[in-house]
PDB file of C-alpha atoms in Angstrom:
ATOM      1  CA  UNK H   1      10.710   2.040  -2.883  1.00  0.00           C
ATOM      2  CA  UNK H   2      11.515   0.052  -5.693  1.00  0.00           C
ATOM      3  CA  UNK H   3       9.503  -2.661  -5.902  1.00  0.00           C
ATOM      4  CA  UNK H   4      12.002  -5.356  -5.241  1.00  0.00           C
ATOM      5  CA  UNK H   5      10.614  -7.403  -1.823  1.00  0.00           C
ATOM      6  CA  UNK H   6      13.035 -10.174  -0.163  1.00  0.00           C
ATOM      7  CA  UNK H   7      11.790 -12.061   2.889  1.00  0.00           C
ATOM      8  CA  UNK H   8      12.677 -13.266   5.864  1.00  0.00           C
ATOM      9  CA  UNK H   9      13.947  -9.935   6.651  1.00  0.00           C
ATOM     10  CA  UNK H  10      16.577 -11.381   9.890  1.00  0.00           C
ATOM     11  CA  UNK H  11      17.519 -15.322   9.441  1.00  0.00           C
ATOM     12  CA  UNK H  12      19.746 -16.711  12.600  1.00  0.00           C
ATOM     13  CA  UNK H  13      21.284 -20.168  11.509  1.00  0.00           C
ATOM     14  CA  UNK H  14      23.829 -21.796  13.070  1.00  0.00           C
ATOM     15  CA  UNK H  15      26.807 -23.494  11.520  1.00  0.00           C
ATOM     16  CA  UNK H  16      26.349 -26.829   9.314  1.00  0.00           C
ATOM     17  CA  UNK H  17      22.426 -25.625   8.504  1.00  0.00           C
ATOM     18  CA  UNK H  18      20.928 -25.090   5.113  1.00  0.00           C
ATOM     19  CA  UNK H  19      18.893 -21.745   4.093  1.00  0.00           C
ATOM     20  CA  UNK H  20      16.975 -20.874   1.389  1.00  0.00           C
ATOM     21  CA  UNK H  21      16.602 -16.444   0.942  1.00  0.00           C
ATOM     22  CA  UNK H  22      13.097 -15.282  -0.958  1.00  0.00           C
ATOM     23  CA  UNK H  23      13.437 -12.106  -3.880  1.00  0.00           C
ATOM     24  CA  UNK H  24      10.143 -10.527  -5.548  1.00  0.00           C
ATOM     25  CA  UNK H  25      11.490  -8.664  -8.653  1.00  0.00           C
ATOM     26  CA  UNK H  26       9.729  -5.316  -9.618  1.00  0.00           C
ATOM     27  CA  UNK H  27       6.949  -5.442 -12.107  1.00  0.00           C
ATOM     28  CA  UNK H  28       8.267  -6.401 -15.613  1.00  0.00           C
ATOM     29  CA  UNK H  29      12.391  -7.615 -14.518  1.00  0.00           C
ATOM     30  CA  UNK H  30      13.023 -10.292 -16.404  1.00  0.00           C
ATOM     31  CA  UNK H  31      16.876 -10.122 -14.732  1.00  0.00           C
ATOM     32  CA  UNK H  32      17.873 -10.868 -10.950  1.00  0.00           C
ATOM     33  CA  UNK H  33      20.970 -11.217  -8.906  1.00  0.00           C
ATOM     34  CA  UNK H  34      21.805 -11.284  -5.601  1.00  0.00           C
ATOM     35  CA  UNK H  35      25.109  -9.848  -3.626  1.00  0.00           C
ATOM     36  CA  UNK H  36      26.161 -10.354  -0.436  1.00  0.00           C
ATOM     37  CA  UNK H  37      27.282  -7.375   2.538  1.00  0.00           C
ATOM     38  CA  UNK H  38      29.316  -8.157   4.462  1.00  0.00           C
ATOM     39  CA  UNK H  39      29.526  -5.352   7.236  1.00  0.00           C
ATOM     40  CA  UNK H  40      31.322  -2.007   6.570  1.00  0.00           C
ATOM     41  CA  UNK H  41      31.900  -3.403   3.027  1.00  0.00           C
ATOM     42  CA  UNK H  42      30.062  -3.113  -0.148  1.00  0.00           C
ATOM     43  CA  UNK H  43      28.098  -5.333  -1.930  1.00  0.00           C
ATOM     44  CA  UNK H  44      29.425  -8.488  -3.875  1.00  0.00           C
ATOM     45  CA  UNK H  45      27.930 -10.433  -6.400  1.00  0.00           C
ATOM     46  CA  UNK H  46      27.128 -13.954  -6.202  1.00  0.00           C
ATOM     47  CA  UNK H  47      25.055 -15.075  -9.406  1.00  0.00           C
ATOM     48  CA  UNK H  48      22.866 -13.222 -11.302  1.00  0.00           C
ATOM     49  CA  UNK H  49      19.553 -15.735 -13.230  1.00  0.00           C
ATOM     50  CA  UNK H  50      17.509 -14.475 -17.019  1.00  0.00           C
ATOM     51  CA  UNK H  51      14.740 -16.398 -17.978  1.00  0.00           C
ATOM     52  CA  UNK H  52      15.117 -18.796 -15.293  1.00  0.00           C
ATOM     53  CA  UNK H  53      18.647 -19.920 -16.013  1.00  0.00           C
ATOM     54  CA  UNK H  54      22.172 -18.817 -14.630  1.00  0.00           C
ATOM     55  CA  UNK H  55      23.833 -17.240 -16.913  1.00  0.00           C
ATOM     56  CA  UNK H  56      26.867 -14.863 -14.484  1.00  0.00           C
ATOM     57  CA  UNK H  57      28.468 -16.089 -11.224  1.00  0.00           C
ATOM     58  CA  UNK H  58      31.078 -14.306  -8.817  1.00  0.00           C
ATOM     59  CA  UNK H  59      33.251 -16.011  -6.676  1.00  0.00           C
ATOM     60  CA  UNK H  60      31.517 -17.682  -4.840  1.00  0.00           C
ATOM     61  CA  UNK H  61      31.353 -21.262  -3.902  1.00  0.00           C
ATOM     62  CA  UNK H  62      29.159 -23.908  -5.412  1.00  0.00           C
ATOM     63  CA  UNK H  63      26.830 -24.327  -1.896  1.00  0.00           C
ATOM     64  CA  UNK H  64      25.869 -20.742  -3.105  1.00  0.00           C
ATOM     65  CA  UNK H  65      23.037 -21.906  -5.125  1.00  0.00           C
ATOM     66  CA  UNK H  66      19.699 -19.875  -6.917  1.00  0.00           C
ATOM     67  CA  UNK H  67      16.748 -20.634  -8.554  1.00  0.00           C
ATOM     68  CA  UNK H  68      14.559 -18.220 -10.637  1.00  0.00           C
ATOM     69  CA  UNK H  69      10.786 -18.917 -11.264  1.00  0.00           C
ATOM     70  CA  UNK H  70       8.380 -18.158 -14.204  1.00  0.00           C
ATOM     71  CA  UNK H  71       6.850 -15.340 -12.924  1.00  0.00           C
ATOM     72  CA  UNK H  72      10.843 -14.015 -11.904  1.00  0.00           C
ATOM     73  CA  UNK H  73      10.504 -14.540  -8.068  1.00  0.00           C
ATOM     74  CA  UNK H  74      13.831 -15.856  -7.162  1.00  0.00           C
ATOM     75  CA  UNK H  75      15.452 -17.872  -4.259  1.00  0.00           C
ATOM     76  CA  UNK H  76      18.992 -17.827  -3.090  1.00  0.00           C
ATOM     77  CA  UNK H  77      19.858 -20.974  -1.134  1.00  0.00           C
ATOM     78  CA  UNK H  78      23.351 -21.937   1.185  1.00  0.00           C
ATOM     79  CA  UNK H  79      24.049 -25.293   2.155  1.00  0.00           C
ATOM     80  CA  UNK H  80      26.646 -25.493   5.064  1.00  0.00           C
ATOM     81  CA  UNK H  81      26.523 -22.626   6.670  1.00  0.00           C
ATOM     82  CA  UNK H  82      29.929 -21.185   7.159  1.00  0.00           C
ATOM     83  CA  UNK H  83      30.228 -18.423  10.225  1.00  0.00           C
ATOM     84  CA  UNK H  84      31.105 -16.263   7.265  1.00  0.00           C
ATOM     85  CA  UNK H  85      28.484 -16.079   5.457  1.00  0.00           C
ATOM     86  CA  UNK H  86      27.025 -14.063   8.221  1.00  0.00           C
ATOM     87  CA  UNK H  87      26.044 -11.000   5.785  1.00  0.00           C
ATOM     88  CA  UNK H  88      22.936  -8.979   4.276  1.00  0.00           C
ATOM     89  CA  UNK H  89      22.311 -11.130   1.340  1.00  0.00           C
ATOM     90  CA  UNK H  90      20.712  -8.676  -1.627  1.00  0.00           C
ATOM     91  CA  UNK H  91      18.643  -8.940  -3.881  1.00  0.00           C
ATOM     92  CA  UNK H  92      18.720  -6.280  -7.406  1.00  0.00           C
ATOM     93  CA  UNK H  93      16.287  -6.455 -10.432  1.00  0.00           C
ATOM     94  CA  UNK H  94      16.126  -4.987 -13.602  1.00  0.00           C
ATOM     95  CA  UNK H  95      15.362  -5.412 -17.019  1.00  0.00           C
ATOM     96  CA  UNK H  96      17.790  -6.757 -19.629  1.00  0.00           C
ATOM     97  CA  UNK H  97      18.050  -4.910 -22.268  1.00  0.00           C
ATOM     98  CA  UNK H  98      17.145  -1.927 -20.272  1.00  0.00           C
ATOM     99  CA  UNK H  99      21.040  -0.868 -19.027  1.00  0.00           C
ATOM    100  CA  UNK H 100      22.342  -2.116 -15.525  1.00  0.00           C
ATOM    101  CA  UNK H 101      20.550   0.248 -13.050  1.00  0.00           C
ATOM    102  CA  UNK H 102      19.916  -2.179 -10.701  1.00  0.00           C
ATOM    103  CA  UNK H 103      16.959  -1.900  -8.577  1.00  0.00           C
ATOM    104  CA  UNK H 104      17.757  -3.608  -4.765  1.00  0.00           C
ATOM    105  CA  UNK H 105      15.257  -4.346  -2.149  1.00  0.00           C
ATOM    106  CA  UNK H 106      15.864  -4.184   1.432  1.00  0.00           C
ATOM    107  CA  UNK H 107      17.552  -7.584   2.000  1.00  0.00           C
ATOM    108  CA  UNK H 108      17.976 -10.209   4.745  1.00  0.00           C
ATOM    109  CA  UNK H 109      20.130 -10.016   7.558  1.00  0.00           C
ATOM    110  CA  UNK H 110      21.367 -13.633   8.090  1.00  0.00           C
ATOM    111  CA  UNK H 111      23.000 -14.896  11.358  1.00  0.00           C
ATOM    112  CA  UNK H 112      25.319 -17.552  11.972  1.00  0.00           C
ATOM    113  CA  UNK H 113      26.451 -18.706  15.093  1.00  0.00           C
TER     114      UNK H 113
ATOM    115  CA  UNK O   1      40.497  -9.853 -11.529  1.00  0.00           C
ATOM    116  CA  UNK O   2      39.252  -6.418 -11.760  1.00  0.00           C
ATOM    117  CA  UNK O   3      39.202  -3.798  -8.796  1.00  0.00           C
ATOM    118  CA  UNK O   4      36.972  -1.395  -7.528  1.00  0.00           C
ATOM    119  CA  UNK O   5      38.561   1.405  -5.378  1.00  0.00           C
ATOM    120  CA  UNK O   6      37.148   4.522  -3.318  1.00  0.00           C
ATOM    121  CA  UNK O   7      38.462   6.906  -1.052  1.00  0.00           C
ATOM    122  CA  UNK O   8      38.079   8.330   1.572  1.00  0.00           C
ATOM    123  CA  UNK O   9      36.701   5.368   4.048  1.00  0.00           C
ATOM    124  CA  UNK O  10      35.193   8.188   6.245  1.00  0.00           C
ATOM    125  CA  UNK O  11      34.436  12.121   5.978  1.00  0.00           C
ATOM    126  CA  UNK O  12      33.166  13.743   9.096  1.00  0.00           C
ATOM    127  CA  UNK O  13      31.323  16.952   7.726  1.00  0.00           C
ATOM    128  CA  UNK O  14      29.953  19.757   8.849  1.00  0.00           C
ATOM    129  CA  UNK O  15      27.076  20.571   7.761  1.00  0.00           C
ATOM    130  CA  UNK O  16      26.793  22.870   4.445  1.00  0.00           C
ATOM    131  CA  UNK O  17      30.386  22.437   3.443  1.00  0.00           C
ATOM    132  CA  UNK O  18      31.336  20.062   0.594  1.00  0.00           C
ATOM    133  CA  UNK O  19      32.026  16.220   0.231  1.00  0.00           C
ATOM    134  CA  UNK O  20      34.132  14.324  -2.362  1.00  0.00           C
ATOM    135  CA  UNK O  21      34.432  10.644  -2.918  1.00  0.00           C
ATOM    136  CA  UNK O  22      36.906   9.621  -5.655  1.00  0.00           C
ATOM    137  CA  UNK O  23      36.851   6.447  -7.530  1.00  0.00           C
ATOM    138  CA  UNK O  24      39.650   4.110  -9.133  1.00  0.00           C
ATOM    139  CA  UNK O  25      39.430   0.563 -11.004  1.00  0.00           C
ATOM    140  CA  UNK O  26      41.657  -1.747 -12.545  1.00  0.00           C
ATOM    141  CA  UNK O  27      40.074  -1.612 -15.542  1.00  0.00           C
ATOM    142  CA  UNK O  28      38.638   0.556 -18.340  1.00  0.00           C
ATOM    143  CA  UNK O  29      34.588   0.871 -17.531  1.00  0.00           C
ATOM    144  CA  UNK O  30      32.020   0.282 -20.547  1.00  0.00           C
ATOM    145  CA  UNK O  31      30.044   2.275 -17.931  1.00  0.00           C
ATOM    146  CA  UNK O  32      30.124   3.576 -13.667  1.00  0.00           C
ATOM    147  CA  UNK O  33      27.228   3.730 -11.448  1.00  0.00           C
ATOM    148  CA  UNK O  34      26.799   5.037  -8.258  1.00  0.00           C
ATOM    149  CA  UNK O  35      24.777   4.001  -4.953  1.00  0.00           C
ATOM    150  CA  UNK O  36      23.514   5.794  -2.095  1.00  0.00           C
ATOM    151  CA  UNK O  37      22.629   3.459   0.896  1.00  0.00           C
ATOM    152  CA  UNK O  38      21.334   5.049   4.328  1.00  0.00           C
ATOM    153  CA  UNK O  39      22.184   3.117   7.374  1.00  0.00           C
ATOM    154  CA  UNK O  40      20.289   0.654   7.640  1.00  0.00           C
ATOM    155  CA  UNK O  41      18.952   0.579   4.286  1.00  0.00           C
ATOM    156  CA  UNK O  42      19.652  -0.964   1.320  1.00  0.00           C
ATOM    157  CA  UNK O  43      21.676   0.574  -2.243  1.00  0.00           C
ATOM    158  CA  UNK O  44      19.701   3.307  -3.626  1.00  0.00           C
ATOM    159  CA  UNK O  45      20.498   3.622  -7.359  1.00  0.00           C
ATOM    160  CA  UNK O  46      21.753   7.265  -8.275  1.00  0.00           C
ATOM    161  CA  UNK O  47      23.603   7.323 -11.551  1.00  0.00           C
ATOM    162  CA  UNK O  48      24.772   6.469 -14.645  1.00  0.00           C
ATOM    163  CA  UNK O  49      27.920   7.305 -16.396  1.00  0.00           C
ATOM    164  CA  UNK O  50      29.021   5.903 -19.965  1.00  0.00           C
ATOM    165  CA  UNK O  51      30.481   8.244 -22.163  1.00  0.00           C
ATOM    166  CA  UNK O  52      34.816   9.824 -21.696  1.00  0.00           C
ATOM    167  CA  UNK O  53      34.471  12.261 -19.445  1.00  0.00           C
ATOM    168  CA  UNK O  54      30.838  13.003 -19.007  1.00  0.00           C
ATOM    169  CA  UNK O  55      29.927  15.049 -16.022  1.00  0.00           C
ATOM    170  CA  UNK O  56      25.857  14.643 -14.864  1.00  0.00           C
ATOM    171  CA  UNK O  57      24.479  17.053 -12.328  1.00  0.00           C
ATOM    172  CA  UNK O  58      21.597  16.277  -9.599  1.00  0.00           C
ATOM    173  CA  UNK O  59      20.645  19.330  -7.621  1.00  0.00           C
ATOM    174  CA  UNK O  60      23.590  19.200  -5.271  1.00  0.00           C
ATOM    175  CA  UNK O  61      25.538  15.979  -7.170  1.00  0.00           C
ATOM    176  CA  UNK O  62      28.271  16.434  -9.222  1.00  0.00           C
ATOM    177  CA  UNK O  63      29.155  12.949 -11.300  1.00  0.00           C
ATOM    178  CA  UNK O  64      32.092  13.340 -13.325  1.00  0.00           C
ATOM    179  CA  UNK O  65      33.461  10.085 -15.407  1.00  0.00           C
ATOM    180  CA  UNK O  66      37.201  10.742 -16.187  1.00  0.00           C
ATOM    181  CA  UNK O  67      38.663  10.625 -19.961  1.00  0.00           C
ATOM    182  CA  UNK O  68      40.198   6.849 -19.772  1.00  0.00           C
ATOM    183  CA  UNK O  69      36.985   5.657 -18.202  1.00  0.00           C
ATOM    184  CA  UNK O  70      38.692   4.130 -15.157  1.00  0.00           C
ATOM    185  CA  UNK O  71      38.206   6.593 -12.245  1.00  0.00           C
ATOM    186  CA  UNK O  72      35.067   8.515 -11.339  1.00  0.00           C
ATOM    187  CA  UNK O  73      33.994  11.133  -8.934  1.00  0.00           C
ATOM    188  CA  UNK O  74      31.309  12.232  -6.703  1.00  0.00           C
ATOM    189  CA  UNK O  75      30.489  15.981  -5.324  1.00  0.00           C
ATOM    190  CA  UNK O  76      28.342  16.899  -2.690  1.00  0.00           C
ATOM    191  CA  UNK O  77      27.617  20.919  -2.773  1.00  0.00           C
ATOM    192  CA  UNK O  78      26.023  22.477   0.859  1.00  0.00           C
ATOM    193  CA  UNK O  79      25.841  18.783   2.195  1.00  0.00           C
ATOM    194  CA  UNK O  80      22.919  18.453   4.457  1.00  0.00           C
ATOM    195  CA  UNK O  81      21.547  16.038   6.994  1.00  0.00           C
ATOM    196  CA  UNK O  82      20.020  13.795   4.700  1.00  0.00           C
ATOM    197  CA  UNK O  83      23.276  13.143   2.555  1.00  0.00           C
ATOM    198  CA  UNK O  84      24.148  11.085   5.613  1.00  0.00           C
ATOM    199  CA  UNK O  85      24.591   7.437   3.691  1.00  0.00           C
ATOM    200  CA  UNK O  86      27.604   5.318   2.693  1.00  0.00           C
ATOM    201  CA  UNK O  87      27.805   6.058  -1.491  1.00  0.00           C
ATOM    202  CA  UNK O  88      29.274   3.717  -3.727  1.00  0.00           C
ATOM    203  CA  UNK O  89      30.826   3.353  -7.295  1.00  0.00           C
ATOM    204  CA  UNK O  90      30.682   0.321  -9.267  1.00  0.00           C
ATOM    205  CA  UNK O  91      31.403  -1.132 -12.552  1.00  0.00           C
ATOM    206  CA  UNK O  92      30.352  -4.264 -15.159  1.00  0.00           C
ATOM    207  CA  UNK O  93      32.718  -6.816 -14.729  1.00  0.00           C
ATOM    208  CA  UNK O  94      33.184  -7.152 -18.472  1.00  0.00           C
ATOM    209  CA  UNK O  95      32.554  -4.393 -20.907  1.00  0.00           C
ATOM    210  CA  UNK O  96      28.613  -4.531 -20.520  1.00  0.00           C
ATOM    211  CA  UNK O  97      25.642  -6.925 -20.987  1.00  0.00           C
ATOM    212  CA  UNK O  98      25.558  -7.755 -16.663  1.00  0.00           C
ATOM    213  CA  UNK O  99      25.598 -10.412 -16.693  1.00  0.00           C
ATOM    214  CA  UNK O 100      29.021 -11.011 -14.374  1.00  0.00           C
ATOM    215  CA  UNK O 101      27.126  -8.656 -12.433  1.00  0.00           C
ATOM    216  CA  UNK O 102      28.576  -4.986 -11.122  1.00  0.00           C
ATOM    217  CA  UNK O 103      31.986  -4.330  -8.968  1.00  0.00           C
ATOM    218  CA  UNK O 104      31.169  -2.788  -6.107  1.00  0.00           C
ATOM    219  CA  UNK O 105      33.765  -0.893  -3.928  1.00  0.00           C
ATOM    220  CA  UNK O 106      33.891  -0.656  -0.433  1.00  0.00           C
ATOM    221  CA  UNK O 107      32.474   2.997  -0.242  1.00  0.00           C
ATOM    222  CA  UNK O 108      32.711   5.959   1.248  1.00  0.00           C
ATOM    223  CA  UNK O 109      30.934   6.577   5.003  1.00  0.00           C
ATOM    224  CA  UNK O 110      29.874  10.601   4.583  1.00  0.00           C
ATOM    225  CA  UNK O 111      29.259  11.215   8.391  1.00  0.00           C
ATOM    226  CA  UNK O 112      27.539  15.116   9.171  1.00  0.00           C
ATOM    227  CA  UNK O 113      27.902  17.117  11.918  1.00  0.00           C
ATOM    228  CA  UNK O 114      25.139  19.514  12.576  1.00  0.00           C
TER     229      UNK O 114
END
């Protein structure tokens, strides 16, 4: 058990809608990152937040956005959902300056119909 | 951009047989990490290798980091049913610091037949 919690666990949306996924970091971790994992693939880096600022981003369009709150919890927002956005969305936390080992949450399975 | 490739994609073994998965990066890595994901689960950190030529052992698991810091391997001796899952290698996109996230390989799916 990593201490990283995500909600909801499953979500069904239709194309064009917007979705917000939530993550609560492990206690003491000040850095959170989000990954998208399509079926049968490895996780793909979306972005990272440190001290409430986005400080790293992968190859994802601007309709993927996020927030980090003072308590280090985080949100991932996806606008104008597309069918290809169907995937497992993983939140991972770590403590900046203490290595790059990631602690993943159980993920949110998003299905876009 | 940086690519991380893993082979094989799938590996079927009989329980008790050994298993090896290989990881190759298109760029030199400051470190490499290995994660295990059980079916229906999330990735769980196994180990991080930092030094050129480093070898680390965890019980039946042996991890190696290549001399050029571009390749790595994971070897499991005498597999057990609890070893079932997908094994991913991952490396930072830049020299370190983590701000650009990790690049994961596609993973090797280990299937064990009793």
